[in-house]
Coordinates of C-alpha atoms and ligand atoms in Angstrom, one line a residue:
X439 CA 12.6 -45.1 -13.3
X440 CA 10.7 -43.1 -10.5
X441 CA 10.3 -40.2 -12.4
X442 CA 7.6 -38.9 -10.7
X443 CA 8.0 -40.4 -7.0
X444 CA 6.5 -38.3 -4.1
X445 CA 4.0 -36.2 -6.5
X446 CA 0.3 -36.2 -6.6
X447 CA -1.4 -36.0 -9.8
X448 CA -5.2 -35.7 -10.5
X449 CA -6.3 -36.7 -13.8
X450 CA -9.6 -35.8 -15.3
X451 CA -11.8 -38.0 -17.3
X452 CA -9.6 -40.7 -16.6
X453 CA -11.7 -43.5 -16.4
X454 CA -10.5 -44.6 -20.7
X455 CA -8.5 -43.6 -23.4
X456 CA -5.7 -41.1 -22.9
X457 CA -6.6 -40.1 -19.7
X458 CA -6.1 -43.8 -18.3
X459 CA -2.9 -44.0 -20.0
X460 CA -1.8 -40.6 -18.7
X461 CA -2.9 -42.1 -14.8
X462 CA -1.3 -45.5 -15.7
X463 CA 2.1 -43.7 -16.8
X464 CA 2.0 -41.5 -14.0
X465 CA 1.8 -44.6 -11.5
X466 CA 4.2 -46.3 -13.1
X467 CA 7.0 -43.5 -12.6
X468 CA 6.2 -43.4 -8.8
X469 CA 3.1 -41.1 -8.5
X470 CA 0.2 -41.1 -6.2
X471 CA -2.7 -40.8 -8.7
X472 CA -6.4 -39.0 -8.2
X473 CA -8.8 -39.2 -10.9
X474 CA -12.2 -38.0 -12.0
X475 CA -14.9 -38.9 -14.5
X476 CA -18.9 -38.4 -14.8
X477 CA -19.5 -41.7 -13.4
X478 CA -17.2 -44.6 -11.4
X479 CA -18.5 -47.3 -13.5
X480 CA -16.9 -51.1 -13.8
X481 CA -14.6 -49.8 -16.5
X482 CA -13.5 -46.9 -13.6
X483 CA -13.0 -49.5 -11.1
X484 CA -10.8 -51.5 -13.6
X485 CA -8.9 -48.1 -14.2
X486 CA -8.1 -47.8 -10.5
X487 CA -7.4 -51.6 -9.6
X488 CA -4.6 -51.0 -12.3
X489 CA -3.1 -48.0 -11.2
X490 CA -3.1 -49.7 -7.5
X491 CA -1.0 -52.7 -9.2
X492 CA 1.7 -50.0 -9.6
X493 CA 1.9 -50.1 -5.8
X494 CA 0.8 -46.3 -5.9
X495 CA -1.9 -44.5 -3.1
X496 CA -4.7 -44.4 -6.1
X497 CA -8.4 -42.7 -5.7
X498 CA -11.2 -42.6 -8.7
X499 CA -14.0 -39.8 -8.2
X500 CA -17.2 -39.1 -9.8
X501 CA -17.7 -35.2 -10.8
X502 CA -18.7 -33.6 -13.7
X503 CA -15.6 -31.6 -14.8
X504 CA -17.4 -28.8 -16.6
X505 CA -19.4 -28.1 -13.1
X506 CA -17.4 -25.1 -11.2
X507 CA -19.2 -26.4 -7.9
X508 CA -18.1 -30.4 -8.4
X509 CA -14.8 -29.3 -9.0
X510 CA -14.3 -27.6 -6.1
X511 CA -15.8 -30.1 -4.0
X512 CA -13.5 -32.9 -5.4
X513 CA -10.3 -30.8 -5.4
X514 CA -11.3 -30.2 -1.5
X515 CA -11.8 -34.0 -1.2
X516 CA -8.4 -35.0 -3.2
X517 CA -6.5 -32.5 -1.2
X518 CA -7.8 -33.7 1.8
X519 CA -6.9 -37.5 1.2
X520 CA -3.7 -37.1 -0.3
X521 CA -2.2 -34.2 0.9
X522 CA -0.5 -32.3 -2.1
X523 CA -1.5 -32.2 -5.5
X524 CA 1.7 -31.4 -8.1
X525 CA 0.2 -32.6 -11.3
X526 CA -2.9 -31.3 -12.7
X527 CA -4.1 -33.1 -16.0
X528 CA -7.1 -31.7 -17.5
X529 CA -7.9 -34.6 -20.0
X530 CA -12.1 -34.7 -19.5
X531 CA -13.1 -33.8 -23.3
X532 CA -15.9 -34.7 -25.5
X533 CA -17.2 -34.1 -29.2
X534 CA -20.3 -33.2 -30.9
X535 CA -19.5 -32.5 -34.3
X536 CA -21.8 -30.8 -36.9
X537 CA -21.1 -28.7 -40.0
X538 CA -22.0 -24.4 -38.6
X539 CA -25.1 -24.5 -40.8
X540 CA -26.6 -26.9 -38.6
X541 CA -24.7 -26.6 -34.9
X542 CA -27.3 -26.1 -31.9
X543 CA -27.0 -24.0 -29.3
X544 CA -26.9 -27.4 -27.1
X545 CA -23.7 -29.0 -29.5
X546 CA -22.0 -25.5 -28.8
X547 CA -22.4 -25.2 -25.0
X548 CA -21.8 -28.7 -24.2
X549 CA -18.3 -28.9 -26.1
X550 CA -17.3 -25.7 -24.2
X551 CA -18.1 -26.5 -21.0
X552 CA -16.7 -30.2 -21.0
X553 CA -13.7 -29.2 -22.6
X554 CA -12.7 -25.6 -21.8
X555 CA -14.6 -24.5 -18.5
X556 CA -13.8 -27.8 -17.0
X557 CA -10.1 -26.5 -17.5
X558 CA -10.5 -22.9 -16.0
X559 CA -12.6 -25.2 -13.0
X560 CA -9.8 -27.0 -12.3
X561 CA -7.2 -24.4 -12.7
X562 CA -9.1 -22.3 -10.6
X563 CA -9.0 -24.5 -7.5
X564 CA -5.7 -25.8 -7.9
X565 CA -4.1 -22.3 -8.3
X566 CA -4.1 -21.4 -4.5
X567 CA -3.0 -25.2 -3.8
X568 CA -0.3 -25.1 -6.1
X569 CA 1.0 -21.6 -5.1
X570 CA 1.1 -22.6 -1.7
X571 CA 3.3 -25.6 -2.5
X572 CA 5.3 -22.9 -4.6
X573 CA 5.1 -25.6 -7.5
X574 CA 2.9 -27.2 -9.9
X575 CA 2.5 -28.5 -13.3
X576 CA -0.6 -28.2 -15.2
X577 CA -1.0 -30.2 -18.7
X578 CA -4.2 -29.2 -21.0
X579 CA -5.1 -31.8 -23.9
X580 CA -6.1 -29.0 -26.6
X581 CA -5.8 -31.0 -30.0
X582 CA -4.3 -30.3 -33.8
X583 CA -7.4 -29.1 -34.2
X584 CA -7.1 -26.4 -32.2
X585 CA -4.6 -24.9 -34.5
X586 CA -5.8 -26.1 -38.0
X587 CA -9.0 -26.0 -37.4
X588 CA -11.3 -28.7 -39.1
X589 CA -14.8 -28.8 -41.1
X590 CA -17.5 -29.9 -38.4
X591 CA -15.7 -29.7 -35.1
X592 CA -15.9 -25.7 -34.8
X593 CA -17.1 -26.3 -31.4
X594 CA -14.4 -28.7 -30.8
X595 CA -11.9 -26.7 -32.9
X596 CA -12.8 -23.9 -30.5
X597 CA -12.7 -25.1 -27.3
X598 CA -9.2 -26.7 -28.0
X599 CA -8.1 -23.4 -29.1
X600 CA -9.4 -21.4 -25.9
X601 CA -6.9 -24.2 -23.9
X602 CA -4.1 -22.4 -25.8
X603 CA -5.1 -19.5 -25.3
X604 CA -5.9 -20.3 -21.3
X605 CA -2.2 -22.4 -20.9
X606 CA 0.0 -19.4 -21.9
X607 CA -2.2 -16.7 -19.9
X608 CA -1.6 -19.0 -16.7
X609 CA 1.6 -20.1 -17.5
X610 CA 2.5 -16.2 -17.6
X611 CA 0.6 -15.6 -15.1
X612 CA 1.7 -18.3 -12.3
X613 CA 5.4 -18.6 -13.7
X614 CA 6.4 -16.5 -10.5
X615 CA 5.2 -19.1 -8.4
X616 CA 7.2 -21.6 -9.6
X617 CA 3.5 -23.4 -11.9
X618 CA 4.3 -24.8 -15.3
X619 CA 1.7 -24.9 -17.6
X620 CA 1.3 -26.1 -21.0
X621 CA -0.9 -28.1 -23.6
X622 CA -0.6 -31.2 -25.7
X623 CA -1.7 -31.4 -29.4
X624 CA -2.8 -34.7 -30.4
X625 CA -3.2 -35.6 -33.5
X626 CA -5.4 -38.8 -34.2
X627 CA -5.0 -41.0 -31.4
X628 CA -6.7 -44.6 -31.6
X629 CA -9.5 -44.3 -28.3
X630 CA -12.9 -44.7 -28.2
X631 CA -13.3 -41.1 -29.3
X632 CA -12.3 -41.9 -32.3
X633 CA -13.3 -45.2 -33.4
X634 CA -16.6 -43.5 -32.8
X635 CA -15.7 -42.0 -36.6
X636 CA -17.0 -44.0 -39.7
X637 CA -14.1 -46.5 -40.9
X638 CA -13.6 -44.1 -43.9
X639 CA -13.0 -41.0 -42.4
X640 CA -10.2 -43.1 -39.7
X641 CA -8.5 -44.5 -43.2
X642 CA -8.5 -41.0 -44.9
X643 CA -6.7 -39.9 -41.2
X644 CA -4.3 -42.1 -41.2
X645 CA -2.9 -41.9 -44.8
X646 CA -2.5 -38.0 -44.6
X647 CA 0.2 -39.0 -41.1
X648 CA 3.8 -38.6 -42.4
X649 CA 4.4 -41.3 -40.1
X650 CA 1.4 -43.7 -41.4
X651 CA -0.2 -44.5 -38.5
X652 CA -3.0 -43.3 -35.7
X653 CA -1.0 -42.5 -32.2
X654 CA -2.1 -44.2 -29.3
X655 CA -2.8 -43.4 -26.2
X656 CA 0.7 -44.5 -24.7
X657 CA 2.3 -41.9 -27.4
X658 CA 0.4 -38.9 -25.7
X659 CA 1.6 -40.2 -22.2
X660 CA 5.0 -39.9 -22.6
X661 CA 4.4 -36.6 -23.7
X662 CA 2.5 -36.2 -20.9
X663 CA 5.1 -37.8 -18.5
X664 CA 7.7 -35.5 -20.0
X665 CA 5.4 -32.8 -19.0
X666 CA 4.3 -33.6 -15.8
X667 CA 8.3 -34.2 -14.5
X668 CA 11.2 -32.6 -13.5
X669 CA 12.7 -33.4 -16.9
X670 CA 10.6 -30.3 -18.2
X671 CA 11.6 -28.2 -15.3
X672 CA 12.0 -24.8 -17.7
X673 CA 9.2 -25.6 -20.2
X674 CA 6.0 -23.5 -19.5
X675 CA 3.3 -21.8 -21.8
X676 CA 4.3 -24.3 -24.6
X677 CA 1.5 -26.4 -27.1
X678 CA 3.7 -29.8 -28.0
X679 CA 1.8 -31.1 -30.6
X680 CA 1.9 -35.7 -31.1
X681 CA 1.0 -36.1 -34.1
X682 CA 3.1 -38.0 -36.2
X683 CA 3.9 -34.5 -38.1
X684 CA 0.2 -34.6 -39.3
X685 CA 0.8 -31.1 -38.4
X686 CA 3.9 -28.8 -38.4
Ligands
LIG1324 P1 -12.5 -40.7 -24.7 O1 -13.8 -40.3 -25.1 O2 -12.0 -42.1 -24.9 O3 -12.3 -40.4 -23.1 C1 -12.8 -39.1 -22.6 C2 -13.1 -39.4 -21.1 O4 -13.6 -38.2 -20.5 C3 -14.1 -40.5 -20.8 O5 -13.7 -41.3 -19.8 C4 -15.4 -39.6 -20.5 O6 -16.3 -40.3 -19.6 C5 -14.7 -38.5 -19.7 N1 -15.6 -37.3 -19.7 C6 -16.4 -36.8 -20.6 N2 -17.1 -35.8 -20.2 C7 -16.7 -35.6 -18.9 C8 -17.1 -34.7 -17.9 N3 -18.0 -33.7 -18.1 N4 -16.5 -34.8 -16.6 C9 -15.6 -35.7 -16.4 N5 -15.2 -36.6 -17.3 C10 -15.8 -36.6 -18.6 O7 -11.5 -39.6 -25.3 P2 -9.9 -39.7 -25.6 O8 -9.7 -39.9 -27.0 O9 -9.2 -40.5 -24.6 O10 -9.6 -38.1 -25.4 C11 -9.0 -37.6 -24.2 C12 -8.7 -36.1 -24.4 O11 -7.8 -35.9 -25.5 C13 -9.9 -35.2 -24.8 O12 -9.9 -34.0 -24.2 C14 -9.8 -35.1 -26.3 O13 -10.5 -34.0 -26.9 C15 -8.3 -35.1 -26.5 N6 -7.9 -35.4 -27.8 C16 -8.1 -36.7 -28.3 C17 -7.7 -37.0 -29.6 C18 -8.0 -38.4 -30.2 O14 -7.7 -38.5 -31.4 N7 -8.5 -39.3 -29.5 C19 -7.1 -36.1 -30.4 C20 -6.8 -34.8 -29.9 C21 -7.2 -34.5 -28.6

Protein backbone atom coordinates (compact mmCIF):
# COMPACT_ATOMS: atom_id res chain seq x y z
CA UNK A 1 0.00 0.00 0.00
CA UNK A 2 1.32 3.57 -0.68
CA UNK A 3 -0.90 5.19 1.58
CA UNK A 4 0.98 8.03 2.12
CA UNK A 5 3.06 8.44 -1.20
CA UNK A 6 4.12 12.07 -2.23
CA UNK A 7 3.71 13.53 1.58
CA UNK A 8 6.20 14.84 3.93
CA UNK A 9 5.93 14.08 7.47
CA UNK A 10 8.19 15.44 10.33
CA UNK A 11 8.14 13.48 13.38
CA UNK A 12 9.35 14.67 16.74
CA UNK A 13 11.28 12.79 19.18
CA UNK A 14 11.64 10.20 16.81
CA UNK A 15 14.78 8.80 17.45
CA UNK A 16 12.85 5.44 19.84
CA UNK A 17 9.72 4.14 20.90
CA UNK A 18 6.49 5.39 19.26
CA UNK A 19 7.94 8.02 17.53
CA UNK A 20 10.27 5.52 15.45
CA UNK A 21 7.48 3.40 14.77
CA UNK A 22 5.26 6.28 13.71
CA UNK A 23 8.49 7.46 11.10
CA UNK A 24 8.99 3.63 10.21
CA UNK A 25 5.06 3.29 9.34
CA UNK A 26 5.07 6.44 7.59
CA UNK A 27 8.06 5.22 5.25
CA UNK A 28 6.61 2.19 4.72
CA UNK A 29 3.30 3.65 3.14
CA UNK A 30 5.37 5.86 0.66
CA UNK A 31 6.32 9.05 2.78
CA UNK A 32 9.26 11.19 2.76
CA UNK A 33 10.12 11.24 6.51
CA UNK A 34 11.89 14.32 8.72
CA UNK A 35 12.53 13.78 12.19
CA UNK A 36 13.80 15.51 15.37
CA UNK A 37 15.14 14.51 18.75
CA UNK A 38 17.55 16.29 21.47
CA UNK A 39 20.49 14.53 20.15
CA UNK A 40 21.36 12.44 16.68
CA UNK A 41 23.01 9.70 18.59
CA UNK A 42 23.92 5.96 17.26
CA UNK A 43 20.46 4.81 18.13
CA UNK A 44 19.18 8.07 15.76
CA UNK A 45 21.34 7.07 13.03
CA UNK A 46 19.99 3.46 13.32
CA UNK A 47 16.42 5.14 13.22
CA UNK A 48 17.25 6.88 9.88
CA UNK A 49 19.27 4.05 8.08
CA UNK A 50 15.90 2.15 8.53
CA UNK A 51 13.51 4.50 7.36
CA UNK A 52 16.10 4.91 4.22
CA UNK A 53 15.61 0.90 3.71
CA UNK A 54 12.03 1.89 2.85
CA UNK A 55 13.49 3.64 -0.24
CA UNK A 56 12.06 7.00 1.21
CA UNK A 57 14.06 10.73 1.06
CA UNK A 58 14.71 10.48 5.08
CA UNK A 59 16.47 13.29 7.28
CA UNK A 60 17.08 13.04 11.32
CA UNK A 61 17.66 16.55 13.11
CA UNK A 62 18.83 17.56 16.53
CA UNK A 63 16.49 20.33 18.31
CA UNK A 64 15.11 20.55 21.42
CA UNK A 65 11.35 20.45 20.79
CA UNK A 66 10.25 22.50 23.74
CA UNK A 67 12.63 25.51 22.40
CA UNK A 68 10.32 28.01 20.26
CA UNK A 69 13.71 29.26 18.58
CA UNK A 70 15.03 25.43 17.47
CA UNK A 71 11.82 24.82 16.20
CA UNK A 72 11.67 27.32 13.98
CA UNK A 73 15.08 27.01 12.78
CA UNK A 74 14.50 23.20 11.99
CA UNK A 75 11.03 23.68 10.42
CA UNK A 76 13.00 26.32 8.05
CA UNK A 77 15.69 23.65 7.41
CA UNK A 78 13.01 20.67 6.81
CA UNK A 79 11.12 22.85 4.58
CA UNK A 80 13.95 23.85 2.73
CA UNK A 81 15.24 20.19 1.97
CA UNK A 82 12.17 18.62 1.24
CA UNK A 83 9.91 20.96 -0.03
CA UNK A 84 6.36 20.42 1.62
CA UNK A 85 5.63 19.22 4.92
CA UNK A 86 1.79 17.43 5.06
CA UNK A 87 2.23 15.47 8.20
CA UNK A 88 3.10 17.01 11.52
CA UNK A 89 3.61 14.44 14.37
CA UNK A 90 4.30 15.92 17.59
CA UNK A 91 5.49 12.70 19.48
CA UNK A 92 8.71 14.42 21.72
CA UNK A 93 7.34 13.72 25.36
CA UNK A 94 8.90 12.98 28.67
CA UNK A 95 7.98 12.19 32.38
CA UNK A 96 8.85 13.21 35.77
CA UNK A 97 6.49 11.86 38.03
CA UNK A 98 6.01 12.85 41.68
CA UNK A 99 3.04 12.81 44.09
CA UNK A 100 1.73 17.14 44.36
CA UNK A 101 3.10 17.17 47.95
CA UNK A 102 6.46 16.87 46.65
CA UNK A 103 6.49 18.22 42.75
CA UNK A 104 9.22 20.97 42.07
CA UNK A 105 8.87 23.86 40.28
CA UNK A 106 11.66 22.15 37.87
CA UNK A 107 9.36 18.53 37.45
CA UNK A 108 6.42 21.00 36.54
CA UNK A 109 8.14 23.20 33.94
CA UNK A 110 10.07 20.63 32.33
CA UNK A 111 6.98 18.19 31.60
CA UNK A 112 5.13 21.30 30.12
CA UNK A 113 7.54 22.53 27.97
CA UNK A 114 8.68 19.03 26.43
CA UNK A 115 5.33 17.88 26.05
CA UNK A 116 2.90 20.80 25.46
CA UNK A 117 4.92 24.00 24.31
CA UNK A 118 6.91 21.78 21.99
CA UNK A 119 3.35 21.15 20.42
CA UNK A 120 2.22 24.90 20.16
CA UNK A 121 6.23 25.35 18.64
CA UNK A 122 5.67 23.19 16.11
CA UNK A 123 2.08 24.03 15.31
CA UNK A 124 3.12 27.48 15.25
CA UNK A 125 5.58 27.18 12.39
CA UNK A 126 3.90 24.69 10.44
CA UNK A 127 0.51 26.71 10.41
CA UNK A 128 1.61 29.21 7.65
CA UNK A 129 3.37 26.19 5.74
CA UNK A 130 0.40 24.09 5.86
CA UNK A 131 -2.10 26.92 4.93
CA UNK A 132 -0.18 27.71 2.07
CA UNK A 133 -0.35 24.09 0.78
CA UNK A 134 -4.22 24.50 1.76
CA UNK A 135 -3.66 21.05 3.66
CA UNK A 136 -2.18 19.39 6.51
CA UNK A 137 -2.53 16.95 9.12
CA UNK A 138 -1.41 17.39 12.56
CA UNK A 139 -1.37 14.26 15.13
CA UNK A 140 -0.65 15.14 19.02
CA UNK A 141 0.30 12.05 21.37
CA UNK A 142 -1.75 13.38 24.56
CA UNK A 143 -2.22 10.02 26.66
CA UNK A 144 -5.22 8.18 28.85
CA UNK A 145 -3.92 10.09 31.21
CA UNK A 146 -4.90 13.13 29.99
CA UNK A 147 -8.42 12.24 30.47
CA UNK A 148 -8.40 10.07 33.74
CA UNK A 149 -5.92 11.69 35.23
CA UNK A 150 -3.44 9.55 37.43
CA UNK A 151 -1.77 9.86 41.12
CA UNK A 152 1.87 11.19 40.39
CA UNK A 153 1.87 12.29 36.81
CA UNK A 154 -0.21 15.71 37.52
CA UNK A 155 2.46 17.28 35.45
CA UNK A 156 2.13 14.62 32.91
CA UNK A 157 -1.67 14.31 33.41
CA UNK A 158 -1.65 18.01 32.55
CA UNK A 159 0.33 18.56 29.82
CA UNK A 160 -1.50 15.71 27.92
CA UNK A 161 -4.62 17.37 28.73
CA UNK A 162 -3.53 20.92 27.35
CA UNK A 163 -2.79 18.76 23.82
CA UNK A 164 -6.66 18.26 23.90
CA UNK A 165 -7.43 21.15 24.65
CA UNK A 166 -4.75 22.77 21.90
CA UNK A 167 -5.94 19.89 18.95
CA UNK A 168 -9.62 20.91 19.02
CA UNK A 169 -8.88 24.83 19.25
CA UNK A 170 -6.60 24.37 15.96
CA UNK A 171 -8.58 21.91 14.45
CA UNK A 172 -11.47 24.61 14.75
CA UNK A 173 -9.45 27.04 13.99
CA UNK A 174 -7.48 25.85 10.69
CA UNK A 175 -10.49 23.51 9.49
CA UNK A 176 -11.11 26.37 6.74
CA UNK A 177 -7.83 25.77 5.42
CA UNK A 178 -8.30 22.39 4.68
CA UNK A 179 -5.61 21.26 8.40
CA UNK A 180 -6.81 18.16 10.28
CA UNK A 181 -5.83 17.97 13.64
CA UNK A 182 -6.29 15.54 16.24
CA UNK A 183 -4.65 13.55 19.28
CA UNK A 184 -3.96 10.03 20.12
CA UNK A 185 -4.67 8.45 23.61
CA UNK A 186 -2.35 5.76 24.43
CA UNK A 187 -2.84 3.75 26.90
CA UNK A 188 0.29 1.65 28.18
CA UNK A 189 2.42 1.09 25.37
CA UNK A 190 5.64 -1.25 25.91
CA UNK A 191 8.77 1.64 25.19
CA UNK A 192 11.48 2.63 27.04
CA UNK A 193 9.21 5.07 28.85
CA UNK A 194 7.67 2.64 30.40
CA UNK A 195 9.90 -0.12 31.28
CA UNK A 196 11.46 2.79 33.09
CA UNK A 197 8.40 1.80 35.79
CA UNK A 198 9.16 -0.73 38.62
CA UNK A 199 8.04 -4.44 37.30
CA UNK A 200 5.10 -4.15 39.75
CA UNK A 201 3.46 -1.14 38.75
CA UNK A 202 3.88 -2.63 34.62
CA UNK A 203 2.08 -6.06 36.04
CA UNK A 204 -0.72 -4.07 38.00
CA UNK A 205 -1.12 -2.07 34.25
CA UNK A 206 -1.47 -4.72 32.34
CA UNK A 207 -4.08 -6.88 34.31
CA UNK A 208 -6.57 -3.76 34.70
CA UNK A 209 -6.40 -3.97 30.11
CA UNK A 210 -9.69 -5.54 29.06
CA UNK A 211 -7.61 -6.79 26.42
CA UNK A 212 -4.65 -8.28 28.79
CA UNK A 213 -1.88 -6.91 27.35
CA UNK A 214 0.55 -3.56 27.11
CA UNK A 215 0.13 -1.98 23.36
CA UNK A 216 3.16 -1.56 21.47
CA UNK A 217 4.45 0.90 19.60
CA UNK A 218 3.31 -0.57 16.13
CA UNK A 219 -0.46 -0.44 17.73
CA UNK A 220 -0.22 3.44 18.12
CA UNK A 221 1.18 3.72 14.48
CA UNK A 222 -1.53 2.47 12.79
CA UNK A 223 -3.53 4.78 14.60
CA UNK A 224 -1.26 7.16 13.57
CA UNK A 225 -1.21 6.07 9.91
CA UNK A 226 -4.94 6.16 9.89
CA UNK A 227 -4.47 9.72 11.03
CA UNK A 228 -1.91 11.04 9.03
CA UNK A 229 -3.84 9.62 5.52
CA UNK A 230 -6.35 10.33 3.24
CA UNK A 231 -8.38 7.49 4.89
CA UNK A 232 -9.24 10.13 7.72
CA UNK A 233 -9.90 12.81 5.21
CA UNK A 234 -13.16 14.19 7.45
CA UNK A 235 -11.85 13.38 10.94
CA UNK A 236 -10.53 16.62 12.75
CA UNK A 237 -10.49 17.85 16.48
CA UNK A 238 -10.98 14.15 17.55
CA UNK A 239 -8.84 12.36 20.77
CA UNK A 240 -8.73 8.38 19.50
CA UNK A 241 -7.81 6.82 22.48
CA UNK A 242 -5.38 2.89 21.97
CA UNK A 243 -5.72 1.48 24.79
CA UNK A 244 -7.00 -1.86 24.79
CA UNK A 245 -10.34 -0.26 26.35
CA UNK A 246 -8.24 0.46 29.56
CA UNK A 247 -10.30 3.42 29.13
CA UNK A 248 -13.81 4.07 27.65
P1 LIG B 1 10.29 7.37 24.81
O1 LIG B 1 10.85 7.97 26.06
O2 LIG B 1 10.67 5.98 24.46
O3 LIG B 1 10.62 8.32 23.56
C1 LIG B 1 10.49 9.71 23.64
C2 LIG B 1 11.44 10.34 22.63
O4 LIG B 1 11.31 11.77 22.75
C3 LIG B 1 12.92 10.00 22.91
O5 LIG B 1 13.56 9.64 21.73
C4 LIG B 1 13.45 11.30 23.51
O6 LIG B 1 14.84 11.50 23.29
C5 LIG B 1 12.62 12.34 22.78
N1 LIG B 1 12.60 13.62 23.47
C6 LIG B 1 12.48 13.84 24.80
N2 LIG B 1 12.57 15.16 25.06
C7 LIG B 1 12.73 15.78 23.87
C8 LIG B 1 12.88 17.14 23.48
N3 LIG B 1 12.88 18.13 24.38
N4 LIG B 1 13.03 17.43 22.16
C9 LIG B 1 13.04 16.44 21.24
N5 LIG B 1 12.91 15.14 21.54
C10 LIG B 1 12.76 14.81 22.85
O7 LIG B 1 8.70 7.53 24.94
P2 LIG B 1 7.51 6.79 24.15
O8 LIG B 1 6.92 5.79 25.07
O9 LIG B 1 7.94 6.39 22.81
O10 LIG B 1 6.45 7.99 24.10
C11 LIG B 1 6.26 8.80 22.94
C12 LIG B 1 5.08 9.74 23.19
O11 LIG B 1 3.90 8.98 23.50
C13 LIG B 1 5.29 10.68 24.39
O12 LIG B 1 4.73 11.94 24.12
C14 LIG B 1 4.53 9.99 25.50
O13 LIG B 1 4.13 10.88 26.51
C15 LIG B 1 3.36 9.41 24.72
N6 LIG B 1 2.71 8.30 25.43
C16 LIG B 1 3.41 7.17 25.73
C17 LIG B 1 2.78 6.14 26.43
C18 LIG B 1 3.48 4.87 26.82
O14 LIG B 1 2.86 4.05 27.52
N7 LIG B 1 4.71 4.63 26.39
C19 LIG B 1 1.44 6.28 26.79
C20 LIG B 1 0.77 7.45 26.46
C21 LIG B 1 1.41 8.45 25.77
Amino acid sequence: MDLLKGKTALVTGAARGIGKAIALKYASEGANVAFTDLVINDGAQRTLSEIEAHGVKAKAYAADASSFGETEKVVAQVLAEFGRIDILVNNAGITKDALMLRMSEEQWDAVINVNLKSAFNFIHALVPIMSRQRGGSIISLSSVVGITGNPGQSNYAASKAGLIGLTKSVAKEMGPRGIRANCIAPGFIISEMTEALPEDVRENWVKNIPLRRGGTPEDVANVALFLASDLAGYVSGQVLNCCGAMYC
